[in-house]
Amino acid sequence: MKELLKVIISFVFLIWFIASIGFMIYSAKSGGKGWLVPVLLGQFLFVFGALAFFITLSERRKGWWAGALGMFTGAAAAVTGAVYHIGSDSVKDTLMALIPVFLGIAMTVGGLCGMLVTMRNHTKGLARYTRRIEGRCIELKTTRGKSTTLYSPVYEITLDGKPLRLENDVYSAMDIPKVGEVRELFIDENDLTGYTEPRVDGKIRAFMLFITGAFFIGGIIVVAASIVRFR
């Protein structure tokens, strides 16, 4: 019975997904129905945000706020599209004037979340990887990015007299070691599936804080400028 229910739910979900996309394309191309595009897009964000939110809670994982943010953004987009369609001219003018405010708020919240996640990951890394050790780069794994090649170094360490291979599958193009180069690493002796490399991690963290901080500050400026103009 449970398997049949899963099949039915999956079938209904697939029909909803395809129909929503088709209707969104139709609304975008049809005159007078463009207001349905943010409504349909909003319900997409709301549904997928709700799925992520409840799955995260049911599995007792962290990161529920991402699903909640998706639900809020989706609901806001859908309500805005509907209000713009049925509202008076003054309501429409007000909504158009508030669009920069909403954009600025989204930038501010996104930038703040990015900074908090970056610092939280750094704090978790400090708490987890406490054993200092030297590692010799023995291989550079590569993958192709959008415009450049990214590298993930593989290190060889000696722990309790035994040589061990150490990698974390994190790819970047920042401060890549040469094969044979020795660098300072920090590891978790109970879980050798990863490591931190302060020399590189510090630069990546500074870059992420710069980007997310720019979004945060830019969002505040946009909101402040929009409010002053709106007045």
PDB file of C-alpha atoms in Angstrom:
ATOM      1  CA  MET A   1       0.000   0.000   0.000  1.00  0.00           C
ATOM      2  CA  LYS A   2       2.824   2.383   0.866  1.00  0.00           C
ATOM      3  CA  GLU A   3       4.555   1.684  -2.440  1.00  0.00           C
ATOM      4  CA  LEU A   4       1.330   2.391  -4.345  1.00  0.00           C
ATOM      5  CA  LEU A   5       0.909   5.645  -2.435  1.00  0.00           C
ATOM      6  CA  LYS A   6       4.465   6.672  -3.310  1.00  0.00           C
ATOM      7  CA  VAL A   7       3.809   5.957  -6.999  1.00  0.00           C
ATOM      8  CA  ILE A   8       0.584   8.007  -6.939  1.00  0.00           C
ATOM      9  CA  ILE A   9       2.289  10.928  -5.172  1.00  0.00           C
ATOM     10  CA  SER A  10       5.203  10.822  -7.622  1.00  0.00           C
ATOM     11  CA  PHE A  11       2.801  10.756 -10.584  1.00  0.00           C
ATOM     12  CA  VAL A  12       0.790  13.719  -9.260  1.00  0.00           C
ATOM     13  CA  PHE A  13       4.002  15.638  -8.526  1.00  0.00           C
ATOM     14  CA  LEU A  14       5.277  15.010 -12.058  1.00  0.00           C
ATOM     15  CA  ILE A  15       2.006  16.196 -13.624  1.00  0.00           C
ATOM     16  CA  TRP A  16       2.051  19.333 -11.436  1.00  0.00           C
ATOM     17  CA  PHE A  17       5.680  20.046 -12.332  1.00  0.00           C
ATOM     18  CA  ILE A  18       5.213  19.696 -16.100  1.00  0.00           C
ATOM     19  CA  ALA A  19       1.884  21.560 -16.114  1.00  0.00           C
ATOM     20  CA  SER A  20       3.347  24.438 -14.102  1.00  0.00           C
ATOM     21  CA  ILE A  21       6.280  24.852 -16.450  1.00  0.00           C
ATOM     22  CA  GLY A  22       4.037  24.674 -19.514  1.00  0.00           C
ATOM     23  CA  PHE A  23       1.566  27.184 -18.097  1.00  0.00           C
ATOM     24  CA  MET A  24       4.420  29.499 -17.076  1.00  0.00           C
ATOM     25  CA  ILE A  25       5.765  29.522 -20.645  1.00  0.00           C
ATOM     26  CA  TYR A  26       2.266  30.079 -22.010  1.00  0.00           C
ATOM     27  CA  SER A  27       1.643  32.959 -19.573  1.00  0.00           C
ATOM     28  CA  ALA A  28       4.942  34.637 -20.451  1.00  0.00           C
ATOM     29  CA  LYS A  29       4.129  34.560 -24.176  1.00  0.00           C
ATOM     30  CA  SER A  30       0.448  35.497 -23.864  1.00  0.00           C
ATOM     31  CA  GLY A  31      -0.547  39.130 -23.618  1.00  0.00           C
ATOM     32  CA  GLY A  32      -2.236  40.096 -20.381  1.00  0.00           C
ATOM     33  CA  LYS A  33      -1.175  36.964 -18.492  1.00  0.00           C
ATOM     34  CA  GLY A  34       2.350  37.969 -17.588  1.00  0.00           C
ATOM     35  CA  TRP A  35       1.289  38.499 -13.968  1.00  0.00           C
ATOM     36  CA  LEU A  36       0.903  34.731 -13.646  1.00  0.00           C
ATOM     37  CA  VAL A  37       4.643  34.177 -14.128  1.00  0.00           C
ATOM     38  CA  PRO A  38       5.686  35.392 -10.623  1.00  0.00           C
ATOM     39  CA  VAL A  39       2.677  33.553  -9.149  1.00  0.00           C
ATOM     40  CA  LEU A  40       3.695  30.259 -10.770  1.00  0.00           C
ATOM     41  CA  LEU A  41       7.366  30.812  -9.984  1.00  0.00           C
ATOM     42  CA  GLY A  42       6.414  31.621  -6.401  1.00  0.00           C
ATOM     43  CA  GLN A  43       4.477  28.399  -5.963  1.00  0.00           C
ATOM     44  CA  PHE A  44       7.502  26.495  -7.326  1.00  0.00           C
ATOM     45  CA  LEU A  45       9.767  28.085  -4.731  1.00  0.00           C
ATOM     46  CA  PHE A  46       7.211  27.538  -1.982  1.00  0.00           C
ATOM     47  CA  VAL A  47       6.678  23.839  -2.751  1.00  0.00           C
ATOM     48  CA  PHE A  48      10.363  22.994  -3.113  1.00  0.00           C
ATOM     49  CA  GLY A  49      11.188  25.098  -0.052  1.00  0.00           C
ATOM     50  CA  ALA A  50       8.526  23.228   1.933  1.00  0.00           C
ATOM     51  CA  LEU A  51       9.932  19.873   0.802  1.00  0.00           C
ATOM     52  CA  ALA A  52      13.449  20.876   1.848  1.00  0.00           C
ATOM     53  CA  PHE A  53      12.160  22.292   5.143  1.00  0.00           C
ATOM     54  CA  PHE A  54      10.187  19.215   6.215  1.00  0.00           C
ATOM     55  CA  ILE A  55      12.800  16.724   4.998  1.00  0.00           C
ATOM     56  CA  THR A  56      15.461  18.564   6.990  1.00  0.00           C
ATOM     57  CA  LEU A  57      13.291  18.549  10.099  1.00  0.00           C
ATOM     58  CA  SER A  58      12.264  14.903   9.736  1.00  0.00           C
ATOM     59  CA  GLU A  59      15.883  13.796   9.359  1.00  0.00           C
ATOM     60  CA  ARG A  60      16.947  16.131  12.175  1.00  0.00           C
ATOM     61  CA  ARG A  61      19.528  17.831  10.026  1.00  0.00           C
ATOM     62  CA  LYS A  62      20.671  21.418  10.213  1.00  0.00           C
ATOM     63  CA  GLY A  63      19.981  23.957   7.497  1.00  0.00           C
ATOM     64  CA  TRP A  64      16.184  24.103   7.847  1.00  0.00           C
ATOM     65  CA  TRP A  65      16.401  27.879   7.383  1.00  0.00           C
ATOM     66  CA  ALA A  66      17.177  27.425   3.655  1.00  0.00           C
ATOM     67  CA  GLY A  67      13.845  25.676   3.079  1.00  0.00           C
ATOM     68  CA  ALA A  68      12.031  28.267   5.193  1.00  0.00           C
ATOM     69  CA  LEU A  69      13.637  31.055   3.161  1.00  0.00           C
ATOM     70  CA  GLY A  70      12.478  29.362  -0.055  1.00  0.00           C
ATOM     71  CA  MET A  71       8.921  29.131   1.286  1.00  0.00           C
ATOM     72  CA  PHE A  72       8.913  32.798   2.309  1.00  0.00           C
ATOM     73  CA  THR A  73      10.359  33.967  -1.014  1.00  0.00           C
ATOM     74  CA  GLY A  74       7.895  31.853  -2.989  1.00  0.00           C
ATOM     75  CA  ALA A  75       4.908  33.076  -1.007  1.00  0.00           C
ATOM     76  CA  ALA A  76       6.033  36.686  -1.379  1.00  0.00           C
ATOM     77  CA  ALA A  77       6.455  36.334  -5.157  1.00  0.00           C
ATOM     78  CA  ALA A  78       3.060  34.671  -5.602  1.00  0.00           C
ATOM     79  CA  VAL A  79       1.227  37.221  -3.439  1.00  0.00           C
ATOM     80  CA  THR A  80       2.972  40.131  -5.161  1.00  0.00           C
ATOM     81  CA  GLY A  81       1.974  38.865  -8.608  1.00  0.00           C
ATOM     82  CA  ALA A  82      -1.642  38.331  -7.570  1.00  0.00           C
ATOM     83  CA  VAL A  83      -1.941  41.707  -5.821  1.00  0.00           C
ATOM     84  CA  TYR A  84      -0.417  43.478  -8.818  1.00  0.00           C
ATOM     85  CA  HIS A  85      -3.060  41.901 -11.075  1.00  0.00           C
ATOM     86  CA  ILE A  86      -6.142  42.622  -8.983  1.00  0.00           C
ATOM     87  CA  GLY A  87      -4.978  45.837  -7.317  1.00  0.00           C
ATOM     88  CA  SER A  88      -5.790  49.396  -8.303  1.00  0.00           C
ATOM     89  CA  ASP A  89      -3.386  51.662 -10.180  1.00  0.00           C
ATOM     90  CA  SER A  90      -2.166  53.181  -6.909  1.00  0.00           C
ATOM     91  CA  VAL A  91      -1.457  49.705  -5.514  1.00  0.00           C
ATOM     92  CA  LYS A  92       0.455  48.780  -8.661  1.00  0.00           C
ATOM     93  CA  ASP A  93       2.506  52.000  -8.454  1.00  0.00           C
ATOM     94  CA  THR A  94       3.301  51.247  -4.815  1.00  0.00           C
ATOM     95  CA  LEU A  95       4.395  47.692  -5.633  1.00  0.00           C
ATOM     96  CA  MET A  96       6.633  48.904  -8.462  1.00  0.00           C
ATOM     97  CA  ALA A  97       8.203  51.433  -6.111  1.00  0.00           C
ATOM     98  CA  LEU A  98       8.791  48.736  -3.481  1.00  0.00           C
ATOM     99  CA  ILE A  99      10.535  46.290  -5.840  1.00  0.00           C
ATOM    100  CA  PRO A 100      13.999  47.820  -5.114  1.00  0.00           C
ATOM    101  CA  VAL A 101      13.230  47.531  -1.387  1.00  0.00           C
ATOM    102  CA  PHE A 102      12.393  43.829  -1.721  1.00  0.00           C
ATOM    103  CA  LEU A 103      15.528  43.315  -3.819  1.00  0.00           C
ATOM    104  CA  GLY A 104      17.664  45.090  -1.245  1.00  0.00           C
ATOM    105  CA  ILE A 105      16.174  43.041   1.596  1.00  0.00           C
ATOM    106  CA  ALA A 106      16.882  39.824  -0.336  1.00  0.00           C
ATOM    107  CA  MET A 107      20.490  40.924  -0.923  1.00  0.00           C
ATOM    108  CA  THR A 108      20.909  41.834   2.746  1.00  0.00           C
ATOM    109  CA  VAL A 109      19.472  38.562   4.034  1.00  0.00           C
ATOM    110  CA  GLY A 110      21.420  36.507   1.472  1.00  0.00           C
ATOM    111  CA  GLY A 111      24.678  38.264   2.296  1.00  0.00           C
ATOM    112  CA  LEU A 112      24.142  37.900   6.047  1.00  0.00           C
ATOM    113  CA  CYS A 113      23.321  34.190   5.706  1.00  0.00           C
ATOM    114  CA  GLY A 114      26.415  33.693   3.557  1.00  0.00           C
ATOM    115  CA  MET A 115      28.662  35.361   6.138  1.00  0.00           C
ATOM    116  CA  LEU A 116      27.138  33.384   8.999  1.00  0.00           C
ATOM    117  CA  VAL A 117      27.499  30.073   7.138  1.00  0.00           C
ATOM    118  CA  THR A 118      31.128  30.871   6.245  1.00  0.00           C
ATOM    119  CA  MET A 119      32.052  31.682   9.847  1.00  0.00           C
ATOM    120  CA  ARG A 120      30.048  28.727  11.183  1.00  0.00           C
ATOM    121  CA  ASN A 121      31.925  26.322   8.901  1.00  0.00           C
ATOM    122  CA  HIS A 122      35.211  27.849  10.044  1.00  0.00           C
ATOM    123  CA  THR A 123      34.241  27.415  13.700  1.00  0.00           C
ATOM    124  CA  LYS A 124      33.167  23.804  13.109  1.00  0.00           C
ATOM    125  CA  GLY A 125      36.473  23.135  11.340  1.00  0.00           C
ATOM    126  CA  LEU A 126      38.467  24.506  14.278  1.00  0.00           C
ATOM    127  CA  ALA A 127      36.514  22.313  16.680  1.00  0.00           C
ATOM    128  CA  ARG A 128      36.832  19.178  14.553  1.00  0.00           C
ATOM    129  CA  TYR A 129      40.348  19.337  13.081  1.00  0.00           C
ATOM    130  CA  THR A 130      42.639  19.746  16.086  1.00  0.00           C
ATOM    131  CA  ARG A 131      45.702  17.615  15.292  1.00  0.00           C
ATOM    132  CA  ARG A 132      48.462  19.552  13.530  1.00  0.00           C
ATOM    133  CA  ILE A 133      50.460  17.524  11.039  1.00  0.00           C
ATOM    134  CA  GLU A 134      52.607  18.019   7.949  1.00  0.00           C
ATOM    135  CA  GLY A 135      51.474  16.629   4.623  1.00  0.00           C
ATOM    136  CA  ARG A 136      53.340  16.210   1.339  1.00  0.00           C
ATOM    137  CA  CYS A 137      51.341  16.809  -1.831  1.00  0.00           C
ATOM    138  CA  ILE A 138      51.507  13.640  -3.931  1.00  0.00           C
ATOM    139  CA  GLU A 139      48.775  14.345  -6.503  1.00  0.00           C
ATOM    140  CA  LEU A 140      46.597  17.136  -7.887  1.00  0.00           C
ATOM    141  CA  LYS A 141      43.092  16.004  -8.811  1.00  0.00           C
ATOM    142  CA  THR A 142      41.488  18.261 -11.405  1.00  0.00           C
ATOM    143  CA  THR A 143      38.055  19.232 -12.616  1.00  0.00           C
ATOM    144  CA  ARG A 144      36.964  21.775 -15.191  1.00  0.00           C
ATOM    145  CA  GLY A 145      35.207  24.903 -13.956  1.00  0.00           C
ATOM    146  CA  LYS A 146      33.321  27.425 -16.083  1.00  0.00           C
ATOM    147  CA  SER A 147      36.441  29.261 -17.179  1.00  0.00           C
ATOM    148  CA  THR A 148      39.377  27.617 -15.466  1.00  0.00           C
ATOM    149  CA  THR A 149      40.736  24.332 -14.136  1.00  0.00           C
ATOM    150  CA  LEU A 150      40.131  23.618 -10.453  1.00  0.00           C
ATOM    151  CA  TYR A 151      42.439  21.507  -8.306  1.00  0.00           C
ATOM    152  CA  SER A 152      42.085  19.345  -5.211  1.00  0.00           C
ATOM    153  CA  PRO A 153      45.424  18.343  -3.666  1.00  0.00           C
ATOM    154  CA  VAL A 154      46.010  14.874  -2.269  1.00  0.00           C
ATOM    155  CA  TYR A 155      48.440  14.723   0.630  1.00  0.00           C
ATOM    156  CA  GLU A 156      50.448  11.933   2.184  1.00  0.00           C
ATOM    157  CA  ILE A 157      50.843  12.093   5.942  1.00  0.00           C
ATOM    158  CA  THR A 158      52.535   9.895   8.501  1.00  0.00           C
ATOM    159  CA  LEU A 159      50.324   9.092  11.486  1.00  0.00           C
ATOM    160  CA  ASP A 160      51.581   6.804  14.244  1.00  0.00           C
ATOM    161  CA  GLY A 161      54.366   5.649  11.926  1.00  0.00           C
ATOM    162  CA  LYS A 162      51.977   4.727   9.087  1.00  0.00           C
ATOM    163  CA  PRO A 163      51.811   6.572   5.742  1.00  0.00           C
ATOM    164  CA  LEU A 164      48.249   7.605   4.889  1.00  0.00           C
ATOM    165  CA  ARG A 165      46.613   9.234   1.887  1.00  0.00           C
ATOM    166  CA  LEU A 166      44.555  12.330   2.741  1.00  0.00           C
ATOM    167  CA  GLU A 167      42.056  14.168   0.513  1.00  0.00           C
ATOM    168  CA  ASN A 168      38.890  16.226   0.977  1.00  0.00           C
ATOM    169  CA  ASP A 169      37.475  16.596  -2.567  1.00  0.00           C
ATOM    170  CA  VAL A 170      37.350  20.401  -2.283  1.00  0.00           C
ATOM    171  CA  TYR A 171      38.332  21.974  -5.602  1.00  0.00           C
ATOM    172  CA  SER A 172      39.637  25.508  -6.071  1.00  0.00           C
ATOM    173  CA  ALA A 173      42.133  27.542  -8.083  1.00  0.00           C
ATOM    174  CA  MET A 174      43.547  29.367  -5.070  1.00  0.00           C
ATOM    175  CA  ASP A 175      47.110  28.826  -3.796  1.00  0.00           C
ATOM    176  CA  ILE A 176      47.514  25.346  -5.279  1.00  0.00           C
ATOM    177  CA  PRO A 177      50.537  23.421  -3.944  1.00  0.00           C
ATOM    178  CA  LYS A 178      53.085  21.825  -6.222  1.00  0.00           C
ATOM    179  CA  VAL A 179      53.497  18.060  -6.218  1.00  0.00           C
ATOM    180  CA  GLY A 180      56.124  17.287  -3.588  1.00  0.00           C
ATOM    181  CA  GLU A 181      55.460  20.450  -1.580  1.00  0.00           C
ATOM    182  CA  VAL A 182      55.002  20.053   2.193  1.00  0.00           C
ATOM    183  CA  ARG A 183      52.303  22.061   3.951  1.00  0.00           C
ATOM    184  CA  GLU A 184      50.756  22.392   7.405  1.00  0.00           C
ATOM    185  CA  LEU A 185      47.463  20.547   7.806  1.00  0.00           C
ATOM    186  CA  PHE A 186      44.996  19.925  10.609  1.00  0.00           C
ATOM    187  CA  ILE A 187      43.166  16.604  10.852  1.00  0.00           C
ATOM    188  CA  ASP A 188      40.642  14.684  12.920  1.00  0.00           C
ATOM    189  CA  GLU A 189      42.409  11.526  14.039  1.00  0.00           C
ATOM    190  CA  ASN A 190      39.093   9.709  14.368  1.00  0.00           C
ATOM    191  CA  ASP A 191      37.918  10.594  10.845  1.00  0.00           C
ATOM    192  CA  LEU A 192      40.532  10.921   8.121  1.00  0.00           C
ATOM    193  CA  THR A 193      38.027  11.640   5.347  1.00  0.00           C
ATOM    194  CA  GLY A 194      38.964  15.318   5.332  1.00  0.00           C
ATOM    195  CA  TYR A 195      41.339  17.976   6.618  1.00  0.00           C
ATOM    196  CA  THR A 196      41.851  21.723   6.796  1.00  0.00           C
ATOM    197  CA  GLU A 197      44.750  23.631   5.316  1.00  0.00           C
ATOM    198  CA  PRO A 198      44.997  27.027   7.086  1.00  0.00           C
ATOM    199  CA  ARG A 199      47.063  28.604   4.317  1.00  0.00           C
ATOM    200  CA  VAL A 200      44.354  28.008   1.695  1.00  0.00           C
ATOM    201  CA  ASP A 201      41.261  27.986   3.892  1.00  0.00           C
ATOM    202  CA  GLY A 202      42.036  31.480   5.182  1.00  0.00           C
ATOM    203  CA  LYS A 203      42.161  32.889   1.654  1.00  0.00           C
ATOM    204  CA  ILE A 204      38.950  31.124   0.596  1.00  0.00           C
ATOM    205  CA  ARG A 205      37.208  32.324   3.742  1.00  0.00           C
ATOM    206  CA  ALA A 206      38.348  35.916   3.154  1.00  0.00           C
ATOM    207  CA  PHE A 207      37.101  35.752  -0.456  1.00  0.00           C
ATOM    208  CA  MET A 208      33.695  34.391   0.593  1.00  0.00           C
ATOM    209  CA  LEU A 209      33.346  37.020   3.314  1.00  0.00           C
ATOM    210  CA  PHE A 210      34.232  39.736   0.807  1.00  0.00           C
ATOM    211  CA  ILE A 211      31.560  38.550  -1.665  1.00  0.00           C
ATOM    212  CA  THR A 212      28.811  37.963   0.897  1.00  0.00           C
ATOM    213  CA  GLY A 213      29.748  41.150   2.758  1.00  0.00           C
ATOM    214  CA  ALA A 214      29.415  43.119  -0.492  1.00  0.00           C
ATOM    215  CA  PHE A 215      25.910  41.684  -0.952  1.00  0.00           C
ATOM    216  CA  PHE A 216      25.036  42.570   2.653  1.00  0.00           C
ATOM    217  CA  ILE A 217      26.286  46.156   2.457  1.00  0.00           C
ATOM    218  CA  GLY A 218      24.911  46.632  -1.060  1.00  0.00           C
ATOM    219  CA  GLY A 219      21.499  45.410   0.093  1.00  0.00           C
ATOM    220  CA  ILE A 220      21.449  47.885   2.981  1.00  0.00           C
ATOM    221  CA  ILE A 221      22.380  50.737   0.626  1.00  0.00           C
ATOM    222  CA  VAL A 222      19.663  49.745  -1.866  1.00  0.00           C
ATOM    223  CA  VAL A 223      17.019  49.542   0.885  1.00  0.00           C
ATOM    224  CA  ALA A 224      18.050  52.895   2.407  1.00  0.00           C
ATOM    225  CA  ALA A 225      18.149  54.656  -0.974  1.00  0.00           C
ATOM    226  CA  SER A 226      14.776  53.179  -1.986  1.00  0.00           C
ATOM    227  CA  ILE A 227      13.105  54.229   1.263  1.00  0.00           C
ATOM    228  CA  VAL A 228      14.435  57.785   0.958  1.00  0.00           C
ATOM    229  CA  ARG A 229      13.219  57.970  -2.636  1.00  0.00           C
ATOM    230  CA  PHE A 230       9.873  56.426  -1.718  1.00  0.00           C
ATOM    231  CA  ARG A 231       9.303  59.137   0.879  1.00  0.00           C
TER     232      ARG A 231
END
